[in-house]
XYZ file of C-alpha atoms in Angstrom:
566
model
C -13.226 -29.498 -29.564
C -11.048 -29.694 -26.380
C -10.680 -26.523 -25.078
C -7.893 -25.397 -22.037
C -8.768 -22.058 -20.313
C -4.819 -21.145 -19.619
C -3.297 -18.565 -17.614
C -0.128 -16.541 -17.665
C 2.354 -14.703 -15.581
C 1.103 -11.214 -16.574
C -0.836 -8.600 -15.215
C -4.180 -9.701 -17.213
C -7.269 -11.161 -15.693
C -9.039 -13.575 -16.785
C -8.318 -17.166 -18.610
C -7.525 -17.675 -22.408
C -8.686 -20.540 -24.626
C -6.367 -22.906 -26.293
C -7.065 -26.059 -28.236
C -6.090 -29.176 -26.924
C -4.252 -31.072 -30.086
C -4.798 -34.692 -29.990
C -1.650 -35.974 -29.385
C -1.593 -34.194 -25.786
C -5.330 -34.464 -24.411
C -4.170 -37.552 -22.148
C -1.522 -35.018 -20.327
C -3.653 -31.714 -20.446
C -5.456 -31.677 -16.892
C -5.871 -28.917 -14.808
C -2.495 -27.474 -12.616
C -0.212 -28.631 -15.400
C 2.318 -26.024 -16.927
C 2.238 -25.508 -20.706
C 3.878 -23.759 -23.324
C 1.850 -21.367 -25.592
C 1.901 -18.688 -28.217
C 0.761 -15.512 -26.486
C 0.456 -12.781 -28.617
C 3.378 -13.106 -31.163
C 5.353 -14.953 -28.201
C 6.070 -17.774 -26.340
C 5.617 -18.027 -22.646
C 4.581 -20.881 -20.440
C 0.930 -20.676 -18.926
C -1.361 -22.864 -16.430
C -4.009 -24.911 -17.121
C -6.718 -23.718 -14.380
C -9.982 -25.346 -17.007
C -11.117 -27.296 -19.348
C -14.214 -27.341 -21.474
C -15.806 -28.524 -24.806
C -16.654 -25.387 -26.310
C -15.011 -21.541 -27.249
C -16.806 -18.309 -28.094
C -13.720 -17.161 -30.022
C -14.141 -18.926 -33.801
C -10.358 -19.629 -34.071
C -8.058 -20.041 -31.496
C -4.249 -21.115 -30.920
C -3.161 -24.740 -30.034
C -0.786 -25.891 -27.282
C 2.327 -26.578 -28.246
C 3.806 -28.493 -25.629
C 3.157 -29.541 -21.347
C 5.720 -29.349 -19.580
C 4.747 -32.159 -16.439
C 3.364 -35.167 -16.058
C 1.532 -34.701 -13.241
C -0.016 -31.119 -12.097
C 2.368 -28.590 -10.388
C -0.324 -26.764 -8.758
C -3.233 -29.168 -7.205
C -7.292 -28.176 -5.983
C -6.279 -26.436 -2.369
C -3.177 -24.223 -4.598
C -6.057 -23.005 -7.205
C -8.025 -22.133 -4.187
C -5.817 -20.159 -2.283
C -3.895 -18.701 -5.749
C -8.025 -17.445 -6.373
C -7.603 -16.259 -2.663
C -4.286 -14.324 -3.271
C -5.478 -12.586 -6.366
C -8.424 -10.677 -5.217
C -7.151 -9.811 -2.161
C -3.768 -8.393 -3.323
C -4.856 -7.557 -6.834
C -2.901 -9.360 -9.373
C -3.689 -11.948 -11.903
C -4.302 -15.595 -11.163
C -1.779 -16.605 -13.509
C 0.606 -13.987 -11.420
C -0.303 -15.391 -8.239
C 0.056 -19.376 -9.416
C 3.328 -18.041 -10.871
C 4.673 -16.829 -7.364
C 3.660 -20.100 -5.660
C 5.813 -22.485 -8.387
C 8.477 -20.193 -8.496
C 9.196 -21.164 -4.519
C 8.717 -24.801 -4.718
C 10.893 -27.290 -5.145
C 8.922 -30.486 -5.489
C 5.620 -30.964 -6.544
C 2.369 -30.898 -4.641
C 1.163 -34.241 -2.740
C -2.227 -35.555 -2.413
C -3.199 -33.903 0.395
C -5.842 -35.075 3.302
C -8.438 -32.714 4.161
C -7.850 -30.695 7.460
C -10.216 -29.155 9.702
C -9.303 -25.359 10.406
C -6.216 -24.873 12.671
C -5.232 -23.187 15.683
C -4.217 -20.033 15.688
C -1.480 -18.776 18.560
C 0.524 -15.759 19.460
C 3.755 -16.627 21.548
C 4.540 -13.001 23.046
C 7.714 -13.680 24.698
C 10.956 -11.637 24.929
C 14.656 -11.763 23.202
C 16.216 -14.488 24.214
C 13.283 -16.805 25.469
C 12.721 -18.094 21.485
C 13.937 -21.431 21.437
C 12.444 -22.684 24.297
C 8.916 -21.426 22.950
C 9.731 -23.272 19.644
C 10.833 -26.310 21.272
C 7.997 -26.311 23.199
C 5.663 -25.931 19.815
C 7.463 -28.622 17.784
C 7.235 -31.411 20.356
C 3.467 -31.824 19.836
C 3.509 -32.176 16.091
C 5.816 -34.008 14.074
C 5.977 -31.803 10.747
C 6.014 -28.339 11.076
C 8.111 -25.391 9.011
C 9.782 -21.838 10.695
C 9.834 -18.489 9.080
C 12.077 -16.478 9.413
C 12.532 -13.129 8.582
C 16.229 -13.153 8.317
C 19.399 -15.323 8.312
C 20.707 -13.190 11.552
C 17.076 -13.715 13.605
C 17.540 -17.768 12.152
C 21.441 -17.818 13.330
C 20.624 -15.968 16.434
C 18.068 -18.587 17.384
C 20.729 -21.567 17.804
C 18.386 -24.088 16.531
C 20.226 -27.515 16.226
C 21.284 -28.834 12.664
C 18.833 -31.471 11.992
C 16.021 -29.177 12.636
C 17.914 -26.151 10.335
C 16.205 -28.160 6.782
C 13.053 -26.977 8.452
C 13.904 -23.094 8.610
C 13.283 -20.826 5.685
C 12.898 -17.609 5.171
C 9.934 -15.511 3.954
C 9.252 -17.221 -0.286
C 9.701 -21.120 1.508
C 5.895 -20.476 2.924
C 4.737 -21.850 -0.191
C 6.172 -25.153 -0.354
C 5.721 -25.653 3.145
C 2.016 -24.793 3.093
C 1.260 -28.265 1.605
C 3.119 -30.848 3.951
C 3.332 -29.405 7.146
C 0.758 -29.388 10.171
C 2.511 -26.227 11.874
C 3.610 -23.373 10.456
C 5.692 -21.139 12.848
C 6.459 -17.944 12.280
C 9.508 -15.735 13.958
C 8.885 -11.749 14.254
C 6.422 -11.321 12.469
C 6.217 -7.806 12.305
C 9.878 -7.592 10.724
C 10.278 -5.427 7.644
C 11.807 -8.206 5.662
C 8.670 -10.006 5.989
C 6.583 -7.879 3.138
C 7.511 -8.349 -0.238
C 8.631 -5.014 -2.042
C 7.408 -6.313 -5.667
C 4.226 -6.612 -7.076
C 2.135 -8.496 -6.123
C 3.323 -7.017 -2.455
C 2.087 -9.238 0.239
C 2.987 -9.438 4.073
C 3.865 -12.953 5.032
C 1.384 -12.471 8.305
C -1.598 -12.056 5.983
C -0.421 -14.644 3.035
C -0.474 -17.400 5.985
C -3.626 -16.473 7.876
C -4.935 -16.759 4.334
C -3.598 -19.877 3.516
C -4.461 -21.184 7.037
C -8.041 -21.861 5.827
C -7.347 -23.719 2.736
C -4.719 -26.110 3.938
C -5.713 -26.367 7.199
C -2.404 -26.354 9.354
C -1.980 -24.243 12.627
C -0.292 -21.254 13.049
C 2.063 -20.050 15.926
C 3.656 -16.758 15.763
C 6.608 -15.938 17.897
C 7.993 -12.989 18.754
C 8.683 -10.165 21.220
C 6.584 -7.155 19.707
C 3.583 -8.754 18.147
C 2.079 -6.529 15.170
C -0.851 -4.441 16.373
C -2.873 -6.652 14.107
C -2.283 -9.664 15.994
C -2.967 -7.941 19.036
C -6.204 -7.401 17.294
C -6.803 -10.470 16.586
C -6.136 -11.389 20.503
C -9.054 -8.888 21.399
C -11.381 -10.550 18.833
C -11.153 -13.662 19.923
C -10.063 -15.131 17.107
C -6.096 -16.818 18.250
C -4.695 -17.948 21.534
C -2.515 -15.558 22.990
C 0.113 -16.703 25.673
C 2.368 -13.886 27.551
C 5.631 -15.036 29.240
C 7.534 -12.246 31.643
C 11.034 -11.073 30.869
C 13.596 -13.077 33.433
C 14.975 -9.881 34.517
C 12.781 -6.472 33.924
C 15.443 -4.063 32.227
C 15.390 -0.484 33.625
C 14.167 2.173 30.945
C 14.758 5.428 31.730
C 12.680 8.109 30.010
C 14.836 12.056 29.912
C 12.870 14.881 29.117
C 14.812 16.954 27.410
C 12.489 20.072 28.005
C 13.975 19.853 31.514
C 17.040 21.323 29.130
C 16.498 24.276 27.491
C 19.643 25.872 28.122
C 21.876 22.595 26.783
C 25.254 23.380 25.355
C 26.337 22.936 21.911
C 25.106 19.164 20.816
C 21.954 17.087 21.276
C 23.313 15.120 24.407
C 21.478 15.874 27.486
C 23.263 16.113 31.183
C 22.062 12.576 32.128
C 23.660 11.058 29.036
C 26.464 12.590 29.264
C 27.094 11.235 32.854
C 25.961 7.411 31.724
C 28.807 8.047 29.206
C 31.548 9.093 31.721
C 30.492 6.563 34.021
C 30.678 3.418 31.945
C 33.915 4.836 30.265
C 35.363 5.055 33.986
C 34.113 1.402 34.269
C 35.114 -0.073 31.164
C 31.805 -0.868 30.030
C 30.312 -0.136 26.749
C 27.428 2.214 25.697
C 25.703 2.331 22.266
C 24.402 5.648 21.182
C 21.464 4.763 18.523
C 21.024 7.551 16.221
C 18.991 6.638 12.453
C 20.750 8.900 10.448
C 23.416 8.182 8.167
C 26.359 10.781 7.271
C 27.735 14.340 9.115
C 24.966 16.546 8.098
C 22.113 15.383 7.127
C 21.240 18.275 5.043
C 23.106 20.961 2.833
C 21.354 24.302 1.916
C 22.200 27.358 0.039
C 23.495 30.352 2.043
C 21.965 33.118 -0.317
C 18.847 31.270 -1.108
C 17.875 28.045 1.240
C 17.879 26.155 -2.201
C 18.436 22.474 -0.512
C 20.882 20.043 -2.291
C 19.423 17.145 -3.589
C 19.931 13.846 -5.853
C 19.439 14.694 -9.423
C 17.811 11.478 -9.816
C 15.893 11.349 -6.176
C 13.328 13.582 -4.269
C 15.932 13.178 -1.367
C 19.058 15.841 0.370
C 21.962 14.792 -0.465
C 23.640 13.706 3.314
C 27.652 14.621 3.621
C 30.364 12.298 4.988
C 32.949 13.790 6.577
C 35.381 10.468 6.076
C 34.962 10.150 2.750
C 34.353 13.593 2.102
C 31.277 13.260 -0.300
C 27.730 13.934 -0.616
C 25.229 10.671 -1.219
C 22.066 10.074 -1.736
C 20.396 7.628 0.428
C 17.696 6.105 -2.152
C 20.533 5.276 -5.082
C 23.802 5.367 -5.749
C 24.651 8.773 -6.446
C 27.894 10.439 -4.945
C 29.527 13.448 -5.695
C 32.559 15.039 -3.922
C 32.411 18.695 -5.351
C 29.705 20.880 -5.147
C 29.470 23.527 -7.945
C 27.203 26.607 -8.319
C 23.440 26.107 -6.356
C 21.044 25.952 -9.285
C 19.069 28.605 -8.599
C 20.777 31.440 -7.211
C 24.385 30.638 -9.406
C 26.946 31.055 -6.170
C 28.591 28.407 -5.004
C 28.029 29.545 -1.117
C 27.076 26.086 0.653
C 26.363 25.179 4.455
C 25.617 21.617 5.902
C 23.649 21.040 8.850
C 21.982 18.667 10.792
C 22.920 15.897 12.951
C 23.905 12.460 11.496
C 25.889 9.402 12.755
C 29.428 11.390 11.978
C 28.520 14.636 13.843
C 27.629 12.678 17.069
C 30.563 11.014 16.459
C 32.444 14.458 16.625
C 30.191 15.539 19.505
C 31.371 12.881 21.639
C 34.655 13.559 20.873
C 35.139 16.670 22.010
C 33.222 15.431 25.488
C 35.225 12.096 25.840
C 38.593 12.956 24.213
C 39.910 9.789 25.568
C 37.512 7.519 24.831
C 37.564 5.531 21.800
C 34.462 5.968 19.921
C 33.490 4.170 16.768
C 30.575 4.270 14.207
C 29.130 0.945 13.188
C 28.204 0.587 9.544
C 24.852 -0.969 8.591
C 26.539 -2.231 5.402
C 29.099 -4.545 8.280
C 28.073 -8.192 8.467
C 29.926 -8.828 11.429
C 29.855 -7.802 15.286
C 30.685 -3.831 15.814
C 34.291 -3.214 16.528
C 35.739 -2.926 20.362
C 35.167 1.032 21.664
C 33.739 2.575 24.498
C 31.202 3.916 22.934
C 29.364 2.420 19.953
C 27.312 4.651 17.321
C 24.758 2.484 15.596
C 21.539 2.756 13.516
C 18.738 0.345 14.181
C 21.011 -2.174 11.945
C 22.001 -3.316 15.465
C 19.350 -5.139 16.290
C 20.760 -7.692 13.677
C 22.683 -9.042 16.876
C 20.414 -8.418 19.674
C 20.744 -12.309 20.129
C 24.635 -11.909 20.058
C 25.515 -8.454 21.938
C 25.278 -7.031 24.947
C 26.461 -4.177 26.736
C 25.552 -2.042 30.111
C 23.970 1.263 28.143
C 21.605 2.028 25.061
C 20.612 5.324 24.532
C 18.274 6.469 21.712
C 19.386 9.760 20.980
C 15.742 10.997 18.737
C 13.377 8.519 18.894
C 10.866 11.163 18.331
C 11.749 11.626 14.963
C 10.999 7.691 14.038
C 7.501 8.480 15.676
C 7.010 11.440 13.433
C 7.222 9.908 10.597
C 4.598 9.925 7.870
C 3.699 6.145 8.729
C 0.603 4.762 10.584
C 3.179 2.117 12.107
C 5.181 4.949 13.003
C 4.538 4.636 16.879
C 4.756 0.560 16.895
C 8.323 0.880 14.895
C 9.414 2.842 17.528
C 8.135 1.367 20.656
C 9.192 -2.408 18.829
C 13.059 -0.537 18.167
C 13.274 0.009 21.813
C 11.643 -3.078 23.074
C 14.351 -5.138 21.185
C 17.124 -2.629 22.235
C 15.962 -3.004 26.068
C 17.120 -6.824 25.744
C 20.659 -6.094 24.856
C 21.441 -4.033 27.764
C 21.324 -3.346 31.814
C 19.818 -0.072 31.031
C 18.050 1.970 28.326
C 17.579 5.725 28.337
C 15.703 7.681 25.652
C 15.625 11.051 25.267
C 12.578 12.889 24.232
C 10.509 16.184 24.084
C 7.144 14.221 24.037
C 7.273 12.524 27.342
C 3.315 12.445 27.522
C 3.922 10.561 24.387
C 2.152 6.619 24.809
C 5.265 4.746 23.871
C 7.148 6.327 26.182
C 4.420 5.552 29.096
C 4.567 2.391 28.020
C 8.532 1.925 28.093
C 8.295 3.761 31.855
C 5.840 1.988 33.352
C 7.009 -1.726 31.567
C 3.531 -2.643 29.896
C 2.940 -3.487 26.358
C -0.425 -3.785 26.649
C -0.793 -0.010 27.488
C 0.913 0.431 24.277
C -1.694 -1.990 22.289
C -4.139 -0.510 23.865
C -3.448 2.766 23.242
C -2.146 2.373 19.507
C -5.796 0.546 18.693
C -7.700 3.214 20.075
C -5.969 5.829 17.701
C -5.757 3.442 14.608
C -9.705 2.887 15.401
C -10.543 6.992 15.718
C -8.633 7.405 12.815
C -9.758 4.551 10.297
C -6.757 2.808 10.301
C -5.903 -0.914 9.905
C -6.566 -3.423 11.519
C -10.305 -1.449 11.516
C -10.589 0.155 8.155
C -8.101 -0.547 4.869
C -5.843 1.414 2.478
C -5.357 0.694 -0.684
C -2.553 3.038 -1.927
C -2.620 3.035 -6.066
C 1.247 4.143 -7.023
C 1.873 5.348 -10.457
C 5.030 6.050 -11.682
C 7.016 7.313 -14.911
C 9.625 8.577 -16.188
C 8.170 11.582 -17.244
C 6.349 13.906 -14.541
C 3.478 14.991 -16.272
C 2.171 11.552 -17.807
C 2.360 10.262 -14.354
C 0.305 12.882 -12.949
C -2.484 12.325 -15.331
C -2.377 8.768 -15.081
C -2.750 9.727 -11.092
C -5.563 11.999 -12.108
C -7.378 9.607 -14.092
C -7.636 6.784 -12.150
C -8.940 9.480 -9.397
C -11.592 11.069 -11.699
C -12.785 7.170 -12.574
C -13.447 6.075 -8.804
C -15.050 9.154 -8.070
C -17.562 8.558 -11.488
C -18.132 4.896 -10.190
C -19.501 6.063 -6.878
C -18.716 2.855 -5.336
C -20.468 2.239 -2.406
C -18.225 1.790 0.797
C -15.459 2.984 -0.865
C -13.953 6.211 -0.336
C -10.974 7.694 -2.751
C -8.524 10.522 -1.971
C -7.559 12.959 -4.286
C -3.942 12.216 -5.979
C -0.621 13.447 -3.928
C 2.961 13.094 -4.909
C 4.319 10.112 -3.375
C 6.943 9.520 -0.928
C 9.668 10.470 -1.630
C 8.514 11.839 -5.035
C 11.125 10.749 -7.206
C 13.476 8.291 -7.288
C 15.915 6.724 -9.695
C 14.609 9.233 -11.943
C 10.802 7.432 -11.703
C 8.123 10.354 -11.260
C 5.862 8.812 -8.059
C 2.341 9.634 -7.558
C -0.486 7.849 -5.651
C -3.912 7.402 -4.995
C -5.376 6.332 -1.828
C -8.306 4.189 -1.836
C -10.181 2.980 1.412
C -12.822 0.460 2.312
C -13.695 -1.806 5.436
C -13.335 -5.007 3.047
C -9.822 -5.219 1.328
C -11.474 -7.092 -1.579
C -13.805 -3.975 -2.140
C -10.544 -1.421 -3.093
C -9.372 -4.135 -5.000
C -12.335 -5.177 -7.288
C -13.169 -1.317 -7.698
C -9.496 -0.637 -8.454
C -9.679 -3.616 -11.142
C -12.378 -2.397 -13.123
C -10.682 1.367 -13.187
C -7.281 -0.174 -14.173
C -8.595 -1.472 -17.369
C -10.831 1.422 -18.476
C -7.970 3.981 -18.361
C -5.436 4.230 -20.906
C -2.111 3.027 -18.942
C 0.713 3.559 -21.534
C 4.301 4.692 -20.457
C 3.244 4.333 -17.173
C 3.558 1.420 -14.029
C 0.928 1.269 -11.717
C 1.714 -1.052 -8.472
C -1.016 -1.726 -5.734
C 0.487 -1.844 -1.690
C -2.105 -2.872 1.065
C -2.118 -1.316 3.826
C 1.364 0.649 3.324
C-alpha cells in the first residue's frame, strides 16, 4: 500500500494515515496540500510522510491534491517542527500559519551558513539612515514592521515600500531574502494575540537557524531580551548617541504634600503657564480613558462593573455614559446598586476628562483638548494636548516644547514583569517628540527614573536584568501561563484545577507549577478566565509536560490557550 502520514489545522498532535489511490501517487509527495475526510468532514491537510505500511487495518483514501508542486519545502517542515514544540500547537497548526501568509510558493533554496545577528540601538528619528545603511550591503532583504504609522513614519522611498510588511509577511520572506530587518521590536503589535501566540522577535531568531539569513533589529528601546543577548555574546550590538540630548526632568511629588485640589504639581503647573504665554504646546500624557475612572456605592462600596467583564465601568462626562473598557458595553442610567438596592452612586478617580476639567479651571483661557486613541489623524490645534500613549503613533510626525507624564507610576505598578521596560520605553519615545520631558512621581529612587535623570539606558538594562535574574524571570527562567476559559465559572475552575493536580502527579523534573488563580481580568465577554502558571529554564520543557497533561484531562466546554512568557 501507499501510505501518506497527513496533517491538519487542528489542535491534535501527531500525523494520520491515508491511502494513496492510484490515480494520484505521481502528485502525492511530501509539502503538498490535500483534501481529506476527517472525521465525518472534509478539510484540507499536509502531506509531512510517506510510507509503505499502516498499523490501522482500514484507513480513508485521499480524495484530491490540491498543487502540483509542494507548498511547504524541507527548511518549512523544519522550522514548522521548530514552531510547534516551542509554542505548543500542532504541526499541522503551525504549517497552517506559514501558508496562510504566503503568497507564492517556496523556491529551491541554497543552503546558508548561520547569519549575523545585530542590534541597531539608535533613537527616533535616526531610522532610515540605519536601514539605508543595512540594505546597501545585501541586495535582498525584507522590513518588519510593527505598524503602518512606524512604516509611514519611516519615509522609506516607493520602490523599496514592496519590501515592507508588517508582522504575518515574516513567513514568505523567510525563504528569499538574505536580511531580515526588523523595526521596534519590542512593540505590542508584534505578538500575536491568537493561538498559537508567538512574538515576532522569537519566531525570527528561530527561523534564523533554518534558513540561514541575518538579522538586524532596529529600534530605540531594544527588548531586555536583546539586551541579553548583547551580554551573552551572542549578536552585534551598535549604539549611536541622540543628536541633541533632550532634558528630562524628574518631580517628586513627595516634595508636595500639601498640593491643592488636582494631581498637577507646582512645577507643572508653571511649564503650563509658561508655554501658554509663549504659544507653544504641551501634551499632558495621562493612560486613562473617561472622567472617573471608577464608580462605587455610597452605602456599601459595591463598585460598578460590566455585566459581561471583571472590569469598573469608567464614566464620560461628554457623552454622559458609563463603558466598559474590555467590550462594548455602555449604559447611560444607573439603576439600584445590586447589593445594597439604593440607587446612591459616586464616581471617582482621575481619567483623561477630569484632567481635562482640572486644567480648566487653572488655564481658563487656554484651549485644551483631549486626543482620542480611536483618531487616525494628527491631534487637533490647542495649547495643551491630553493624550494616552496612542501618541506615540506620531512620534515621527509631532513635536512640541513640553511632555509631561502625569502617573507613570501606575504603568510601573502594574501586574506585568515588562512593567518597568513599558514604562521607561513610553518615555524614551516621548523624550524624542519634545524640548523637554517632566514626569512626576512618588518613587524617585525608582531605576527608570535614574535612568531617565541621569540619560543612560544601560543603567536601566542593567538594572531590569538583575531583578528579572533574582526573581526567575525571562530572559533567565520561562513562564508558561496555561489559560482556561468558559462560559460557565465553575467548569473552568476545575478544568484549572485539573490540569494543576496532573503536573503536580507527574513530578516533572525542572519544572515547577503554581497553584491555579483567576486570571486577569477574570472575566470578560462573559468568558470565565483562569490560569495556571508553569515554569522551567527550557521553554520546550513547559511545553512537552503541558502536552502530555492536555490530553489526559477531560477538556469539554472548555478552551485552553498556551502564552509564553506573558
Amino acid at each position: 500500500m501507499n501510505i501518506a502520514h497527513v496533517v491538519v489545522d487542528l489542535p491534535i498532535e501527531g500525523h494520520f494515515d491515508y491511502l494513496i489511490p492510484d490515480d494520484l501517487i505521481d502528485k502525492a509527495i511530501i509539502g503538498v496540500r490535500v483534501k481529506i475526510v476527517f472525521g465525518t468532514k472534509s478539510t484540507v491537510g499536509f502531506i509531512v510522510g510517506l510510507a509503505q505500511e499502516t498499523t490501522f487495518d482500514k484507513i480513508k483514501p485521499i480524495k484530491d491534491i490540491y498543487d502540483a508542486t509542494p507548498i511547504v519545502n524541507a527548511a518549512d517542515l523544519i522550522f514548522a517542527k521548530q514552531f510547534c514544540q516551542y509554542y505548543g500547537c500542532s504541526l499541522g497548526e503551525a504549517l497552517a500559519l506559514i501558508v496562510r501568509h504566503r503568497r507564492n510558493p517556496p523556491i529551491e533554496q541554497p543552503s546558508r551558513s548561520l547569519g549575523k545577528i545585530g542590534i541597531h540601538h539608535c533613537p527616533d528619528g535616526q531610522y532610515l539612515p540605519v536601514i539605508t545603511a543595512l540594505i546597501e550591503k545585501v541586495d535582498l532583504y525584507h522590513i518588519l514592521v510593527p505598524d503602518g504609522h512606524v512604516a509611514n513614519g519611516l519615509n522609506i522611498p516607493k520602490s523599496l515600500r514592496p519590501r515592507v510588511g508588517l508582522r504575518s509577511s515574516m513567513f514568505e520572506a523567510f525563504l528569499k531574502n538574505r536580511l531580515i530587518i526588523v523595526i521596534d521590536e519590542d512593540n505590542p503589535s508584534f505578538k500575536q494575540e491568537q493561538s498559537p501566540m508567538y512574538q515576532t522577535r522569537d519566531v525570527v531568531l528561530m527561523a534564523q537557524h533554518v534558513y540561514g539569513f541575518d538579522v538586524a533589529f532596529v529600534g530605540a528601546t531594544p527588548s531586555v531580551e536583546l539586551m541579553h543577548l548583547v551580554k551573552e555574546k551572542k549578536a552585534l550590538y551598535t549604539y549611536y548617541e541622540p543628536a541633541a540630548l533632550k532634558k528630562s526632568s524628574i518631580i517628586d511629588l513627595t516634595n508636595y504634600k500639601f498640593l491643592d485640589k488636582g494631581v498637577l504639581s507646582p512645577p507643572v503647573r508653571n511649564c503650563c503657564q509658561n508655554n501658554i504665554n509663549a504659544k507653544k504646546i504641551t501634551i499632558l500624557l495621562l493612560n486613562r480613558r473617561g472622567s472617573f475612572s471608577i464608580t462605587r456605592c455610597r452605602e456599601c462600596a459595591n463598585i460598578l462593573k460590566c455585566p459581561h467583564c471583571d472590569a469598573p465601568l469608567a464614566y464620560e462626562r461628554n457623552t454622559k455614559q458609563y463603558k466598559c473598557r474590555l467590550c462594548s458595553f455602555v449604559v447611560s442610567a444607573l439603576g439600584s446598586c445590586s447589593s445594597c438596592h439604593k440607587n446612591n452612586w459616586q464616581s471617582f478617580g482621575l481619567g483623561v476628562d477630569g484632567l481635562q476639567k482640572e486644567l480648566q479651571q487653572l488655564f481658563p483661557t487656554a484651549r485644551i483638548v483631549a486626543f482620542e486613541a480611536n483618531k487616525e489623524g494628527l491631534p487637533p490645534a490647542g495649547d495643551i494636548i491630553i493624550a494616552t500613549s496612542a501618541i506615540l503613533r506620531f512620534r515621527s510626525s509631532l513635536t512640541v516644547n513640553s511632555i509631561i507624564c502625569v502617573d507613570l507610576d501606575t504603568e510601573l505598578n502594574r501586574t506585568d514583569i515588562r512593567s518597568s521596560f513599558h514604562g521607561w520605553s513610553m518615555m524614551m519615545h516621548l523624550r524624542q517628540m519634545t524640548q523637554e520631558l517632566l514626569v512626576q512621581t512618588r518613587n524617585r529612587d525608582h531605576f527608570v527614573f535614574k535612568s531617565l535623570a541621569s540619560d543612560d539606558p544601560h543603567y536601566f538594562y542593567n538594572e531590569e536584568l538583575a531583578l528579572r535574574k533574582e526573581l526567575g524571570f525571562t530572559p533567565f527562567y520561562h513562564w508558561l501561563a496555561v489559560r482556561i476559559r468558559s462560559k460557565t465559572e465553575k467548569i473552568a475552575d476545575t478544568a484549572a484545577q485539573a490540569v494543576y493536580n496532573k503536573l503536580i502527579e507527574m513530578k516533572s523534573k525542572g519544572v515547577t507549577a503554581g497553584a491555579p488563580e483567576a486570571d486577569t481580568p477574570a472575566k470578560v465577554r462573559d468568558q470565565f478566565r483562569f490560569k495556571v502558571m508553569v515554569g522551567s529554564l527550557q521553554v520546550q520543557d513547559s511545553i512537552s509536560v503541558i502536552k502530555h497533561v492536555l490530553a489526559e484531562i477531560k477538556r469539554s466546554r472548555v478552551i485552553i490557550t498556551l502564552d509564553i512568557d506573558p
